[in-house]
PDB file of C-alpha atoms in Angstrom:
ATOM      1  CA  MET K1221     100.003  90.409  71.618  1.00 36.00           C
ATOM      2  CA  GLN K1222      97.504  92.874  73.235  1.00 38.00           C
ATOM      3  CA  ILE K1223      94.727  91.243  71.235  1.00 37.00           C
ATOM      4  CA  LYS K1224      95.451  87.735  72.572  1.00 42.00           C
ATOM      5  CA  TYR K1225      95.453  88.997  76.224  1.00 43.00           C
ATOM      6  CA  THR K1226      92.317  91.177  75.811  1.00 43.00           C
ATOM      7  CA  ALA K1227      90.395  88.028  74.425  1.00 39.00           C
ATOM      8  CA  LEU K1228      91.541  86.215  77.380  1.00 45.00           C
ATOM      9  CA  PHE K1229      90.285  88.664  79.857  1.00 44.00           C
ATOM     10  CA  PHE K1230      86.924  88.770  77.959  1.00 44.00           C
ATOM     11  CA  CYS K1231      86.320  85.048  78.291  1.00 39.00           C
ATOM     12  CA  LEU K1232      87.275  84.873  81.901  1.00 43.00           C
ATOM     13  CA  PHE K1233      84.662  87.384  82.723  1.00 41.00           C
ATOM     14  CA  PHE K1234      82.187  84.788  81.777  1.00 38.00           C
ATOM     15  CA  THR K1235      83.825  81.675  83.148  1.00 38.00           C
ATOM     16  CA  LYS K1236      84.504  82.852  86.762  1.00 37.00           C
ATOM     17  CA  SER K1237      83.465  80.060  89.133  1.00 35.00           C
ATOM     18  CA  LEU K1238      82.838  79.525  92.833  1.00 31.00           C
ATOM     19  CA  SER K1239      86.161  77.713  93.572  1.00 43.00           C
ATOM     20  CA  SER K1240      88.152  78.267  96.547  1.00 80.00           C
ATOM     21  CA  TYR K1241      89.434  81.660  97.481  1.00 94.00           C
ATOM     22  CA  THR K1242      92.733  82.315  95.696  1.00 96.00           C
ATOM     23  CA  ILE K1243      95.404  85.003  96.772  1.00 97.00           C
ATOM     24  CA  MET K1244      98.364  85.868  94.353  1.00 97.00           C
ATOM     25  CA  LEU K1245     101.432  87.243  96.105  1.00 98.00           C
ATOM     26  CA  ASP K1246     103.563  89.305  93.750  1.00 97.00           C
ATOM     27  CA  PRO K1247     107.005  90.124  94.976  1.00 96.00           C
ATOM     28  CA  ALA K1248     108.607  93.035  93.159  1.00 93.00           C
ATOM     29  CA  GLY K1249     111.460  92.418  90.805  1.00 90.00           C
ATOM     30  CA  ASP K1250     112.721  89.336  88.902  1.00 89.00           C
ATOM     31  CA  SER K1251     115.915  87.975  87.368  1.00 87.00           C
ATOM     32  CA  GLN K1252     116.230  90.903  85.046  1.00 90.00           C
ATOM     33  CA  ASN K1253     114.912  93.585  87.488  1.00 93.00           C
ATOM     34  CA  THR K1254     116.792  93.779  90.914  1.00 94.00           C
ATOM     35  CA  GLY K1255     114.784  96.551  92.139  1.00 94.00           C
ATOM     36  CA  ARG K1256     115.955  99.067  94.806  1.00 96.00           C
ATOM     37  CA  ILE K1257     119.240  98.499  96.865  1.00 96.00           C
ATOM     38  CA  ILE K1258     118.348  97.940 100.596  1.00 96.00           C
ATOM     39  CA  ASP K1259     121.387  97.745 102.799  1.00 92.00           C
ATOM     40  CA  ASN K1260     123.683  95.391 100.977  1.00 91.00           C
ATOM     41  CA  THR K1261     121.094  93.410  98.958  1.00 95.00           C
ATOM     42  CA  PHE K1262     118.314  93.894  96.495  1.00 96.00           C
ATOM     43  CA  GLU K1263     114.623  94.391  96.802  1.00 97.00           C
ATOM     44  CA  ARG K1264     113.785  91.539  94.519  1.00 96.00           C
ATOM     45  CA  GLY K1265     115.477  89.098  97.086  1.00 96.00           C
ATOM     46  CA  ILE K1266     113.639  90.684 100.035  1.00 97.00           C
ATOM     47  CA  SER K1267     110.306  90.885  98.316  1.00 97.00           C
ATOM     48  CA  LEU K1268     110.527  87.201  97.443  1.00 97.00           C
ATOM     49  CA  GLN K1269     111.481  86.128 101.024  1.00 97.00           C
ATOM     50  CA  CYS K1270     108.586  88.164 102.380  1.00 98.00           C
ATOM     51  CA  ALA K1271     106.094  86.621  99.892  1.00 98.00           C
ATOM     52  CA  GLU K1272     107.289  83.033 100.829  1.00 98.00           C
ATOM     53  CA  SER K1273     107.052  83.843 104.563  1.00 98.00           C
ATOM     54  CA  LEU K1274     103.597  85.308 104.081  1.00 98.00           C
ATOM     55  CA  LYS K1275     102.428  82.437 102.031  1.00 98.00           C
ATOM     56  CA  ALA K1276     103.566  79.947 104.761  1.00 98.00           C
ATOM     57  CA  ALA K1277     101.900  82.003 107.437  1.00 98.00           C
ATOM     58  CA  LEU K1278      98.657  82.539 105.436  1.00 97.00           C
ATOM     59  CA  ALA K1279      98.494  78.798 104.716  1.00 96.00           C
ATOM     60  CA  LYS K1280      98.501  78.101 108.593  1.00 96.00           C
ATOM     61  CA  ALA K1281      95.999  80.637 109.390  1.00 95.00           C
ATOM     62  CA  LEU K1282      93.675  80.010 106.351  1.00 94.00           C
ATOM     63  CA  PRO K1283      94.350  76.381 105.277  1.00 93.00           C
ATOM     64  CA  HIS K1284      91.102  76.415 103.118  1.00 91.00           C
ATOM     65  CA  ILE K1285      92.451  78.971 100.579  1.00 94.00           C
ATOM     66  CA  ARG K1286      94.912  78.726  97.620  1.00 95.00           C
ATOM     67  CA  ILE K1287      98.065  80.951  97.779  1.00 97.00           C
ATOM     68  CA  ILE K1288     100.147  81.414  94.705  1.00 96.00           C
ATOM     69  CA  ILE K1289     103.435  83.402  94.431  1.00 97.00           C
ATOM     70  CA  SER K1290     103.804  85.061  90.902  1.00 95.00           C
ATOM     71  CA  ARG K1291     107.259  84.195  90.307  1.00 92.00           C
ATOM     72  CA  THR K1292     110.137  81.843  91.296  1.00 88.00           C
ATOM     73  CA  PRO K1293     113.823  82.602  92.080  1.00 87.00           C
ATOM     74  CA  GLY K1294     115.572  83.217  88.867  1.00 83.00           C
ATOM     75  CA  GLU K1295     112.544  83.653  86.840  1.00 86.00           C
ATOM     76  CA  SER K1296     112.093  86.611  84.352  1.00 84.00           C
ATOM     77  CA  VAL K1297     108.573  88.041  84.263  1.00 85.00           C
ATOM     78  CA  GLU K1298     107.381  89.196  80.766  1.00 86.00           C
ATOM     79  CA  LYS K1299     104.954  92.221  80.350  1.00 82.00           C
ATOM     80  CA  LEU K1300     101.351  91.155  81.134  1.00 88.00           C
ATOM     81  CA  GLN K1301     102.468  87.708  82.333  1.00 90.00           C
ATOM     82  CA  ASN K1302     101.267  88.138  85.875  1.00 91.00           C
ATOM     83  CA  ALA K1303      97.908  89.557  84.627  1.00 92.00           C
ATOM     84  CA  ALA K1304      97.320  86.634  82.365  1.00 92.00           C
ATOM     85  CA  PHE K1305      98.324  84.153  85.120  1.00 93.00           C
ATOM     86  CA  ALA K1306      96.181  85.910  87.696  1.00 94.00           C
ATOM     87  CA  ASN K1307      93.170  85.904  85.448  1.00 92.00           C
ATOM     88  CA  ARG K1308      93.604  82.344  84.371  1.00 92.00           C
ATOM     89  CA  LEU K1309      93.583  81.240  87.896  1.00 92.00           C
ATOM     90  CA  GLN K1310      90.470  83.289  88.533  1.00 92.00           C
ATOM     91  CA  THR K1311      92.545  85.052  91.495  1.00 96.00           C
ATOM     92  CA  ASP K1312      90.273  86.718  94.112  1.00 96.00           C
ATOM     93  CA  LEU K1313      92.867  88.965  95.546  1.00 97.00           C
ATOM     94  CA  TYR K1314      96.350  89.966  94.150  1.00 97.00           C
ATOM     95  CA  ILE K1315      98.906  91.542  96.611  1.00 98.00           C
ATOM     96  CA  ASN K1316     102.042  93.311  95.289  1.00 98.00           C
ATOM     97  CA  LEU K1317     104.966  93.714  97.708  1.00 98.00           C
ATOM     98  CA  GLN K1318     107.499  96.417  97.445  1.00 97.00           C
ATOM     99  CA  PHE K1319     110.319  97.658  99.448  1.00 98.00           C
ATOM    100  CA  TYR K1320     112.747 100.713  99.655  1.00 98.00           C
ATOM    101  CA  GLN K1321     115.572 101.880 101.877  1.00 97.00           C
ATOM    102  CA  GLU K1322     114.247 103.947 104.669  1.00 96.00           C
ATOM    103  CA  LYS K1323     117.078 106.078 106.409  1.00 92.00           C
ATOM    104  CA  THR K1324     115.526 106.984 109.600  1.00 90.00           C
ATOM    105  CA  ASN K1325     112.600 105.842 111.760  1.00 91.00           C
ATOM    106  CA  PRO K1326     109.600 105.912 111.754  1.00 93.00           C
ATOM    107  CA  ALA K1327     109.636 103.621 108.695  1.00 96.00           C
ATOM    108  CA  LYS K1328     106.561 104.125 106.540  1.00 97.00           C
ATOM    109  CA  ILE K1329     103.901 101.802 104.778  1.00 98.00           C
ATOM    110  CA  ALA K1330     101.717 102.804 101.919  1.00 98.00           C
ATOM    111  CA  PHE K1331      98.788 101.144 100.020  1.00 98.00           C
ATOM    112  CA  TYR K1332      97.949 101.568  96.419  1.00 97.00           C
ATOM    113  CA  TYR K1333      95.212 100.347  94.015  1.00 96.00           C
ATOM    114  CA  TYR K1334      94.958 100.886  90.270  1.00 91.00           C
ATOM    115  CA  SER K1335      93.031 104.035  89.082  1.00 89.00           C
ATOM    116  CA  SER K1336      93.484 105.503  85.571  1.00 81.00           C
ATOM    117  CA  GLN K1337      90.832 108.073  86.259  1.00 74.00           C
ATOM    118  CA  PRO K1338      90.488 108.801  90.000  1.00 65.00           C
ATOM    119  CA  THR K1339      87.532 111.404  89.455  1.00 63.00           C
ATOM    120  CA  THR K1340      85.419 109.161  87.480  1.00 65.00           C
ATOM    121  CA  ASP K1341      86.284 105.548  88.398  1.00 66.00           C
ATOM    122  CA  SER K1342      84.027 105.612  91.204  1.00 68.00           C
ATOM    123  CA  TRP K1343      81.154 106.321  89.020  1.00 58.00           C
ATOM    124  CA  HIS K1344      81.506 103.255  86.798  1.00 64.00           C
ATOM    125  CA  THR K1345      78.808 100.601  86.900  1.00 65.00           C
ATOM    126  CA  PRO K1346      80.329  97.226  85.901  1.00 63.00           C
ATOM    127  CA  LYS K1347      78.525  95.728  82.678  1.00 65.00           C
ATOM    128  CA  LYS K1348      77.526  92.181  83.479  1.00 59.00           C
ATOM    129  CA  LEU K1349      77.764  91.227  79.694  1.00 49.00           C
ATOM    130  CA  GLY K1350      80.268  93.911  78.603  1.00 60.00           C
ATOM    131  CA  PHE K1351      83.606  93.865  76.868  1.00 65.00           C
ATOM    132  CA  TYR K1352      86.646  95.323  78.698  1.00 70.00           C
ATOM    133  CA  ASN K1353      90.112  95.669  77.213  1.00 72.00           C
ATOM    134  CA  LEU K1354      93.243  95.182  79.267  1.00 76.00           C
ATOM    135  CA  HIS K1355      93.360  98.899  80.430  1.00 80.00           C
ATOM    136  CA  GLU K1356      89.676  98.898  81.572  1.00 82.00           C
ATOM    137  CA  ILE K1357      89.393  95.312  83.210  1.00 86.00           C
ATOM    138  CA  TYR K1358      90.101  96.777  86.662  1.00 85.00           C
ATOM    139  CA  LEU K1359      86.833  98.476  86.510  1.00 86.00           C
ATOM    140  CA  LEU K1360      84.964  95.346  87.106  1.00 86.00           C
ATOM    141  CA  ASN K1361      86.182  95.199  90.771  1.00 89.00           C
ATOM    142  CA  HIS K1362      87.284  98.885  91.311  1.00 90.00           C
ATOM    143  CA  ALA K1363      84.675  99.551  94.059  1.00 90.00           C
ATOM    144  CA  THR K1364      85.718  96.324  95.907  1.00 93.00           C
ATOM    145  CA  THR K1365      89.412  97.022  95.474  1.00 95.00           C
ATOM    146  CA  LYS K1366      89.181 100.572  96.811  1.00 94.00           C
ATOM    147  CA  LYS K1367      87.132  99.317  99.751  1.00 95.00           C
ATOM    148  CA  ILE K1368      89.741  96.601 100.515  1.00 97.00           C
ATOM    149  CA  CYS K1369      92.538  99.050 100.261  1.00 97.00           C
ATOM    150  CA  LEU K1370      90.908 101.568 102.616  1.00 96.00           C
ATOM    151  CA  LYS K1371      90.092  98.738 104.964  1.00 97.00           C
ATOM    152  CA  MET K1372      93.703  97.630 105.145  1.00 97.00           C
ATOM    153  CA  LEU K1373      94.838 101.112 105.680  1.00 98.00           C
ATOM    154  CA  HIS K1374      92.281 101.659 108.499  1.00 97.00           C
ATOM    155  CA  ILE K1375      93.222  98.346 110.254  1.00 97.00           C
ATOM    156  CA  TRP K1376      96.849  99.254 110.096  1.00 97.00           C
ATOM    157  CA  GLN K1377      96.316 102.902 111.437  1.00 97.00           C
ATOM    158  CA  GLN K1378      94.173 101.480 114.262  1.00 96.00           C
ATOM    159  CA  GLU K1379      96.435  98.334 115.391  1.00 96.00           C
ATOM    160  CA  TYR K1380      99.844  98.338 113.770  1.00 97.00           C
ATOM    161  CA  ARG K1381     101.235 101.686 113.381  1.00 95.00           C
ATOM    162  CA  LYS K1382     103.912 100.873 115.933  1.00 95.00           C
ATOM    163  CA  TYR K1383     105.626  98.639 113.281  1.00 96.00           C
ATOM    164  CA  PHE K1384     105.408 101.020 110.234  1.00 97.00           C
ATOM    165  CA  LEU K1385     103.821 104.469 110.065  1.00 97.00           C
ATOM    166  CA  PRO K1386     100.872 104.397 107.450  1.00 97.00           C
ATOM    167  CA  ILE K1387     100.952 107.225 105.031  1.00 97.00           C
ATOM    168  CA  GLY K1388      97.742 106.544 103.161  1.00 97.00           C
ATOM    169  CA  ALA K1389      95.922 104.643 100.487  1.00 96.00           C
ATOM    170  CA  PHE K1390      96.264 105.871  96.789  1.00 95.00           C
ATOM    171  CA  GLY K1391      94.760 105.311  93.564  1.00 93.00           C
ATOM    172  CA  LEU K1392      97.113 105.720  90.606  1.00 91.00           C
ATOM    173  CA  PRO K1393      97.690 104.154  87.346  1.00 90.00           C
ATOM    174  CA  PHE K1394     100.254 101.467  88.541  1.00 89.00           C
ATOM    175  CA  GLN K1395     101.568  99.848  85.618  1.00 88.00           C
ATOM    176  CA  PRO K1396     102.163  96.334  87.177  1.00 89.00           C
ATOM    177  CA  PHE K1397      98.268  95.954  87.644  1.00 93.00           C
ATOM    178  CA  ILE K1398      97.314  96.652  83.981  1.00 92.00           C
ATOM    179  CA  GLY K1399      95.196  93.696  82.812  1.00 92.00           C
ATOM    180  CA  ILE K1400      94.545  92.241  86.303  1.00 94.00           C
ATOM    181  CA  GLN K1401      90.727  91.660  86.893  1.00 92.00           C
ATOM    182  CA  ALA K1402      90.751  90.787  90.570  1.00 94.00           C
ATOM    183  CA  PRO K1403      91.076  93.367  93.343  1.00 96.00           C
ATOM    184  CA  ALA K1404      94.688  94.302  93.269  1.00 97.00           C
ATOM    185  CA  ILE K1405      96.723  96.138  96.132  1.00 97.00           C
ATOM    186  CA  SER K1406     100.334  97.157  96.187  1.00 98.00           C
ATOM    187  CA  ILE K1407     101.952  97.552  99.555  1.00 98.00           C
ATOM    188  CA  GLU K1408     105.082  99.444  99.669  1.00 98.00           C
ATOM    189  CA  VAL K1409     107.157  99.432 102.821  1.00 98.00           C
ATOM    190  CA  GLY K1410     110.339 101.377 104.035  1.00 98.00           C
ATOM    191  CA  LEU K1411     113.002  99.308 105.565  1.00 98.00           C
ATOM    192  CA  VAL K1412     115.660 100.834 107.897  1.00 97.00           C
ATOM    193  CA  GLN K1413     117.218  97.346 108.215  1.00 96.00           C
ATOM    194  CA  LYS K1414     116.799  94.719 105.441  1.00 95.00           C
ATOM    195  CA  GLU K1415     115.252  92.212 107.840  1.00 96.00           C
ATOM    196  CA  ASN K1416     112.478  94.662 109.173  1.00 97.00           C
ATOM    197  CA  TRP K1417     110.293  92.839 106.608  1.00 97.00           C
ATOM    198  CA  LEU K1418     109.664  90.354 109.144  1.00 97.00           C
ATOM    199  CA  MET K1419     107.469  92.756 111.129  1.00 97.00           C
ATOM    200  CA  LEU K1420     105.025  92.746 108.350  1.00 97.00           C
ATOM    201  CA  ILE K1421     103.987  88.996 108.357  1.00 98.00           C
ATOM    202  CA  ASP K1422     101.779  88.729 111.497  1.00 97.00           C
ATOM    203  CA  PRO K1423      99.896  92.017 110.883  1.00 98.00           C
ATOM    204  CA  LEU K1424      99.190  91.160 107.149  1.00 98.00           C
ATOM    205  CA  VAL K1425      98.042  87.667 107.983  1.00 98.00           C
ATOM    206  CA  LYS K1426      95.581  89.174 110.530  1.00 97.00           C
ATOM    207  CA  ILE K1427      94.532  91.999 108.126  1.00 97.00           C
ATOM    208  CA  LEU K1428      94.110  89.601 105.106  1.00 97.00           C
ATOM    209  CA  THR K1429      92.161  87.149 107.297  1.00 96.00           C
ATOM    210  CA  GLN K1430      89.707  89.844 108.241  1.00 95.00           C
ATOM    211  CA  VAL K1431      89.516  91.315 104.684  1.00 94.00           C
ATOM    212  CA  ILE K1432      88.802  87.854 103.222  1.00 91.00           C
ATOM    213  CA  HIS K1433      85.958  87.160 105.729  1.00 88.00           C
ATOM    214  CA  GLU K1434      84.324  90.503 105.203  1.00 86.00           C
ATOM    215  CA  THR K1435      84.503  90.365 101.402  1.00 73.00           C
TER     216      THR K1435
END
């Protein structure tokens, strides 16, 4: 199975085209993984609601881009399925959405990107005609990914901390991002009340619009 996906990643490195900008939204959870309990509901339902609302808002603000949600209600997501999906669509930016129960205000927000070797990843120079396996493919866009993540954190700190308190941008070996070639960012948000995810939509639309125009 790994050989199949590795070959796919290798081919896509050569076939990347100048098609329209594509964002993939990846809500945490699926039919088999409910995620964390928030109030009287599950993370998987909140994350999907947020992804659907964010997609609709982005479509209005940026009608020229393509926006994909990684799963549908009731779907079970297999290991590496989203990575293969994102790479096949030549995704330009991958956004993972995660939520947890926050007991007291201020509720917090954190930004993550994949990095297996934080001290040395920044030294890597992408090989234009090189082979990358599924655990290394992130290195192709590592510098851009880190730049986007820090940019999102900076904008949130400057303009939106009244909604959620930003605690930082972190590089770590985030398992759901293994095999994804595009810049991939995870946004984890604490919710005091389950409907507080609504406060994310407008800020994220404005932040993503700025990120897309600058990258």
